[in-house]
Tab-separated table of C-alpha atoms in Angstrom:
chain	number	residue	atom	x	y	z
A	1	MET	CA	0.000	0.000	0.000
A	2	TYR	CA	1.184	3.506	-0.814
A	3	LEU	CA	0.534	6.783	0.977
A	4	LEU	CA	0.819	9.968	-1.075
A	5	ILE	CA	1.629	13.105	0.906
A	6	LYS	CA	0.633	16.168	-1.107
A	7	PRO	CA	1.767	19.546	0.282
A	8	LEU	CA	-1.011	22.147	0.009
A	9	GLY	CA	1.393	24.748	-1.341
A	10	SER	CA	5.161	25.098	-1.464
A	11	VAL	CA	7.121	23.097	1.102
A	12	VAL	CA	10.473	23.266	2.928
A	13	PHE	CA	12.793	20.238	3.076
A	14	LYS	CA	15.833	21.507	4.961
A	15	TRP	CA	18.744	19.052	5.333
A	16	GLY	CA	21.090	21.255	7.329
A	17	GLY	CA	21.958	24.878	7.847
A	18	TYR	CA	23.920	27.523	9.628
A	19	ASN	CA	23.591	30.731	11.619
A	20	SER	CA	25.863	33.711	11.156
A	21	ILE	CA	26.029	37.172	12.675
A	22	LEU	CA	25.864	40.013	10.149
A	23	LEU	CA	26.034	43.784	10.577
A	24	GLY	CA	22.261	43.914	10.425
A	25	GLY	CA	21.762	41.029	12.835
A	26	ALA	CA	21.709	37.252	12.719
A	27	ILE	CA	20.760	35.276	9.641
A	28	ASN	CA	19.807	31.635	9.272
A	29	SER	CA	20.085	29.723	6.015
A	30	GLY	CA	20.448	26.098	5.011
A	31	TYR	CA	20.690	23.295	2.509
A	32	PHE	CA	17.466	22.287	0.795
A	33	GLU	CA	16.599	19.094	-1.083
A	34	PRO	CA	13.685	17.862	-3.260
A	35	LEU	CA	12.702	15.131	-0.787
A	36	PRO	CA	12.353	15.119	3.015
A	37	MET	CA	14.543	13.280	5.474
A	38	PRO	CA	13.095	10.043	6.930
A	39	SER	CA	12.714	11.779	10.302
A	40	THR	CA	10.308	14.259	8.668
A	41	ILE	CA	8.139	11.417	7.345
A	42	TYR	CA	8.327	9.595	10.681
A	43	GLY	CA	7.217	12.735	12.520
A	44	LEU	CA	4.254	13.227	10.178
A	45	LEU	CA	3.118	9.603	10.531
A	46	LYS	CA	3.519	9.618	14.310
A	47	TYR	CA	1.434	12.791	14.536
A	48	ALA	CA	-1.195	11.290	12.211
A	49	TYR	CA	-1.437	8.054	14.207
A	50	ILE	CA	-1.768	9.903	17.511
A	51	VAL	CA	-4.498	12.345	16.385
A	52	THR	CA	-6.488	9.554	14.712
A	53	LYS	CA	-6.034	7.322	17.787
A	54	LEU	CA	-4.313	4.569	15.783
A	55	GLY	CA	-1.366	4.376	18.170
A	56	ASN	CA	1.538	6.317	19.657
A	57	GLU	CA	4.163	5.295	17.104
A	58	ALA	CA	4.489	5.622	13.339
A	59	PRO	CA	4.197	2.479	11.202
A	60	LYS	CA	7.194	0.983	9.429
A	61	PHE	CA	7.600	2.479	5.974
A	62	LYS	CA	9.828	2.612	2.903
A	63	GLY	CA	10.736	5.725	0.986
A	64	PRO	CA	10.342	8.574	0.473
A	65	LEU	CA	9.916	8.866	-3.301
A	66	LEU	CA	8.681	11.694	-5.493
A	67	TYR	CA	5.559	10.744	-7.454
A	68	ALA	CA	3.924	12.541	-10.381
A	69	LYS	CA	1.093	11.420	-12.656
A	70	SER	CA	-0.700	13.048	-15.585
A	71	LYS	CA	-3.359	11.621	-17.904
A	72	LYS	CA	-0.722	9.922	-20.076
A	73	LYS	CA	2.412	9.605	-17.930
A	74	GLN	CA	3.625	8.479	-14.542
A	75	ALA	CA	6.971	9.170	-12.866
A	76	ILE	CA	8.493	7.672	-9.724
A	77	CYS	CA	11.746	9.247	-8.559
A	78	VAL	CA	14.419	8.348	-6.012
A	79	HIS	CA	16.511	11.010	-4.280
A	80	ALA	CA	19.967	11.422	-5.828
A	81	TYR	CA	21.787	13.564	-3.267
A	82	PRO	CA	22.582	16.403	-3.631
A	83	LEU	CA	19.741	18.174	-5.472
A	84	GLY	CA	19.018	15.360	-7.902
A	85	LEU	CA	16.472	12.692	-8.751
A	86	LYS	CA	16.728	9.369	-10.552
A	87	CYS	CA	13.347	8.838	-12.180
A	88	ASN	CA	11.437	6.033	-13.817
A	89	ILE	CA	9.239	7.799	-16.376
A	90	GLU	CA	7.031	5.239	-18.087
A	91	GLY	CA	9.748	2.579	-17.882
A	92	GLU	CA	12.605	4.886	-18.962
A	93	GLU	CA	15.392	5.953	-16.605
A	94	LYS	CA	16.026	9.697	-16.416
A	95	ASP	CA	18.404	11.706	-14.234
A	96	ILE	CA	16.837	15.007	-13.193
A	97	LYS	CA	18.711	17.922	-11.658
A	98	VAL	CA	16.673	20.124	-9.349
A	99	GLU	CA	17.127	23.742	-10.445
A	100	GLU	CA	16.869	27.072	-8.634
A	101	GLU	CA	13.683	27.752	-10.620
A	102	ASP	CA	12.011	24.880	-8.746
A	103	PHE	CA	12.333	26.805	-5.467
A	104	GLU	CA	10.756	29.961	-4.089
A	105	ARG	CA	13.007	32.054	-1.864
A	106	ARG	CA	11.404	33.421	1.296
A	107	ILE	CA	12.741	35.706	4.005
A	108	GLY	CA	11.090	35.705	7.413
A	109	ILE	CA	11.451	36.970	10.959
A	110	ALA	CA	12.093	34.494	13.762
A	111	ILE	CA	9.474	34.121	16.514
A	112	ASN	CA	10.100	33.274	20.160
A	113	ARG	CA	7.834	30.251	20.750
A	114	GLU	CA	7.261	31.061	24.425
A	115	THR	CA	6.490	34.783	24.193
A	116	LYS	CA	5.143	34.750	20.607
A	117	MET	CA	7.234	37.900	20.047
A	118	THR	CA	9.660	38.488	17.195
A	119	LYS	CA	13.377	38.073	17.877
A	120	GLU	CA	15.010	41.432	17.287
A	121	GLY	CA	17.642	41.407	14.533
A	122	TYR	CA	17.066	37.745	13.679
A	123	ILE	CA	15.895	36.802	10.202
A	124	TYR	CA	15.949	33.565	8.259
A	125	MET	CA	15.934	32.545	4.616
A	126	GLU	CA	14.106	29.490	3.295
A	127	LYS	CA	13.950	27.866	-0.116
A	128	MET	CA	10.454	26.513	-0.560
A	129	LEU	CA	10.045	23.761	-3.136
A	130	ASP	CA	7.198	24.086	-5.647
A	131	LEU	CA	6.398	20.381	-6.054
A	132	TYR	CA	3.750	21.028	-8.707
A	133	LYS	CA	6.222	22.904	-10.893
A	134	LEU	CA	8.938	20.263	-10.436
A	135	SER	CA	6.465	17.434	-11.139
A	136	LYS	CA	5.332	19.127	-14.349
A	137	ARG	CA	8.934	19.518	-15.516
A	138	ILE	CA	9.637	15.835	-14.823
A	139	LEU	CA	6.548	14.668	-16.740
A	140	ASN	CA	7.606	16.796	-19.724
A	141	GLU	CA	11.266	15.735	-19.618
A	142	ASN	CA	11.216	14.430	-23.206
A	143	GLY	CA	10.150	17.842	-24.506
A	144	GLU	CA	6.865	16.977	-26.214
A	145	THR	CA	4.808	19.835	-27.628
A	146	PHE	CA	1.823	18.812	-25.504
A	147	LYS	CA	2.482	19.800	-21.909
A	148	GLU	CA	1.576	17.140	-19.378
A	149	GLU	CA	-0.171	18.602	-16.324
A	150	PRO	CA	0.215	16.708	-13.033
A	151	GLU	CA	-3.092	15.299	-11.808
A	152	LYS	CA	-1.455	13.656	-8.800
A	153	TYR	CA	1.892	14.513	-7.245
A	154	GLY	CA	3.644	14.509	-3.906
A	155	ILE	CA	5.857	12.463	-1.606
A	156	LEU	CA	5.226	8.723	-1.824
A	157	ILE	CA	5.907	6.130	0.864
A	158	GLU	CA	5.104	2.425	1.106
A	159	THR	CA	3.765	0.671	4.212
A	160	ASP	CA	2.235	-2.705	5.062
A	161	ASP	CA	0.244	-1.406	8.027
A	162	GLU	CA	-3.472	-1.765	7.215
A	163	ASN	CA	-4.285	0.935	9.777
A	164	ALA	CA	-2.652	3.462	7.453
A	165	LYS	CA	-5.755	3.274	5.229
A	166	LYS	CA	-7.570	5.256	7.912
A	167	LEU	CA	-5.302	8.239	7.205
A	168	ASP	CA	-6.933	8.793	3.789
A	169	GLY	CA	-7.954	12.450	3.511
A	170	LEU	CA	-6.150	13.589	6.669
A	171	VAL	CA	-4.439	16.999	6.602
A	172	ALA	CA	-1.353	17.216	8.821
A	173	PRO	CA	1.679	19.516	9.366
A	174	PHE	CA	4.607	18.553	7.166
A	175	GLY	CA	8.183	19.699	6.555
A	176	GLY	CA	9.833	22.926	7.637
A	177	GLU	CA	7.451	25.522	9.118
A	178	SER	CA	4.868	22.700	9.509
A	179	ARG	CA	3.077	23.469	6.263
A	180	PRO	CA	-0.208	21.576	5.692
A	181	ALA	CA	-0.201	18.437	3.553
A	182	LYS	CA	-2.970	16.011	2.624
A	183	ILE	CA	-2.503	12.243	2.907
A	184	SER	CA	-4.188	9.903	0.424
A	185	VAL	CA	-4.108	6.119	0.043
A	186	GLU	CA	-3.011	5.042	-3.442
A	187	GLU	CA	-2.818	1.814	-5.409
A	188	ILE	CA	0.093	2.285	-7.820
A	189	SER	CA	1.560	-0.025	-10.440
A	190	PHE	CA	4.312	0.857	-12.891
A	191	LYS	CA	6.724	-0.663	-15.381
A	192	LYS	CA	9.999	-1.173	-13.529
A	193	ILE	CA	13.452	-0.549	-14.975
A	194	GLY	CA	14.875	-3.306	-12.747
A	195	LYS	CA	17.121	-1.402	-10.330
A	196	LYS	CA	17.191	-1.685	-6.537
A	197	LEU	CA	18.203	1.720	-5.226
A	198	LEU	CA	18.873	3.311	-1.871
A	199	ALA	CA	16.069	5.842	-1.424
A	200	SER	CA	17.000	7.407	1.930
A	201	PRO	CA	20.223	7.931	3.908
A	202	ALA	CA	21.541	4.684	5.417
A	203	ILE	CA	22.918	4.961	8.956
A	204	ILE	CA	26.111	2.884	9.062
A	205	ASP	CA	29.347	2.383	11.001
A	206	ASN	CA	31.792	2.698	8.086
A	207	GLY	CA	32.070	2.327	4.328
A	208	ASP	CA	34.197	2.750	1.204
A	209	ASP	CA	33.561	2.855	-2.552
A	210	ASN	CA	32.328	-0.741	-2.679
A	211	HIS	CA	30.870	-1.765	0.693
A	212	VAL	CA	29.177	-0.460	3.827
A	213	GLU	CA	29.141	-2.067	7.279
A	214	TRP	CA	26.870	-1.797	10.316
A	215	GLY	CA	26.992	-4.077	13.333
A	216	ASN	CA	27.940	-7.521	12.014
A	217	GLN	CA	26.352	-6.915	8.611
A	218	LYS	CA	27.788	-5.812	5.285
A	219	ALA	CA	26.388	-4.808	1.889
A	220	SER	CA	27.851	-4.168	-1.550
A	221	ILE	CA	27.109	-0.817	-3.193
A	222	SER	CA	27.581	0.570	-6.686
A	223	ALA	CA	27.340	4.110	-8.080
A	224	LYS	CA	29.262	6.602	-10.214
A	225	LYS	CA	29.832	8.690	-7.094
A	226	ILE	CA	29.580	7.491	-3.486
A	227	ILE	CA	28.727	10.187	-0.933
A	228	TYR	CA	28.991	9.913	2.840
A	229	ARG	CA	28.100	12.626	5.341
A	230	LEU	CA	27.319	13.106	9.001
A	231	ILE	CA	23.599	13.507	9.514
A	232	SER	CA	21.274	14.155	12.447
A	233	LEU	CA	18.590	11.562	13.157
A	234	GLY	CA	16.129	14.392	13.780
A	235	PHE	CA	14.437	15.786	16.883
A	236	GLU	CA	12.490	14.261	19.749
A	237	PHE	CA	10.785	16.379	22.411
A	238	ASP	CA	12.579	19.442	20.957
A	239	LYS	CA	15.982	17.801	21.485
A	240	ARG	CA	18.281	16.999	18.585
A	241	LEU	CA	19.063	13.291	18.321
A	242	GLU	CA	22.574	11.946	17.753
A	243	ILE	CA	24.585	12.616	14.610
A	244	ARG	CA	25.662	9.517	12.691
A	245	LEU	CA	27.620	8.556	9.583
A	246	SER	CA	25.320	7.945	6.628
A	247	LEU	CA	25.531	6.702	3.055
A	248	MET	CA	23.582	9.141	0.895
A	249	PRO	CA	21.136	8.116	-1.839
A	250	THR	CA	21.190	6.941	-4.403
A	251	VAL	CA	23.329	3.839	-4.996
A	252	GLU	CA	22.515	0.395	-6.357
A	253	VAL	CA	22.344	-2.331	-3.713
A	254	SER	CA	21.390	-5.991	-3.470
A	255	LYS	CA	19.754	-5.995	-0.018
A	256	ASP	CA	16.206	-4.921	0.861
A	257	SER	CA	17.439	-2.394	3.434
A	258	ILE	CA	20.749	-1.048	4.721
A	259	GLY	CA	21.945	0.153	8.105
A	260	TYR	CA	20.316	1.007	11.410
A	261	PHE	CA	16.808	2.371	12.142
A	262	THR	CA	15.253	0.953	8.965
A	263	ASP	CA	11.894	0.726	10.769
A	264	LYS	CA	11.920	4.543	10.819
A	265	GLY	CA	12.637	4.921	7.104
A	266	TRP	CA	16.436	5.157	7.196
A	267	GLY	CA	18.260	2.992	4.655
A	268	SER	CA	15.151	2.295	2.563
A	269	VAL	CA	15.789	0.296	-0.608
A	270	VAL	CA	13.195	0.382	-3.394
A	271	GLU	CA	12.941	-1.184	-6.827
A	272	ILE	CA	11.980	1.208	-9.597
């Protein structure tokens, strides 16, 4: 079963950032990607399960993927870090680079959560992804005269939990700034290109250009460029969780999952 998470407007997927003091005050910026981190999906699902009284924890899931569908075409894309996507468009493999034109730049003023007052001299910059615009560009990648308009698009995850069907139609906060997004249950079939790919960062102990290791397990990997980085596992009760070494998507693998915390979406492997 698939869940499609459709942001009701532009959305922020921030993968890191920095603060710096300028002459005019402090400024906050960051690194933005076309797909959310697994911790963002986990947080959304946990919230959804709690408010619908389905439980206190999120279900196990795989993903996330970017999904777009028009009347004639369908595209399923895996994150290719940084700022890239590897897409299956009607059975054809396409590498898509996310461009500046796919984002909207916003400048805002920081708010103190306790006093609800603005923080003097503190501003932030966000790059908000227009998923509709990006989905339309992906569906028209071959440059046909007729422009395919997305009828369905959003962030796609896969789960085996039957309770997730009860989330159909739910609107919940999602991504940076907790923007609203609508969840729908989807039955999706597509012509596969036959590749098993890492779809989300895999939390590991160590790795090189050919293998990764975690605990007493090991997996072979293959890609033109292998990227590792230190990544935070997210937040819990407003506290940042530990920072761990991760293998970044996407690479070809033979296993069904890689690394630690796969029940929370890390190290998801999908076949497209």
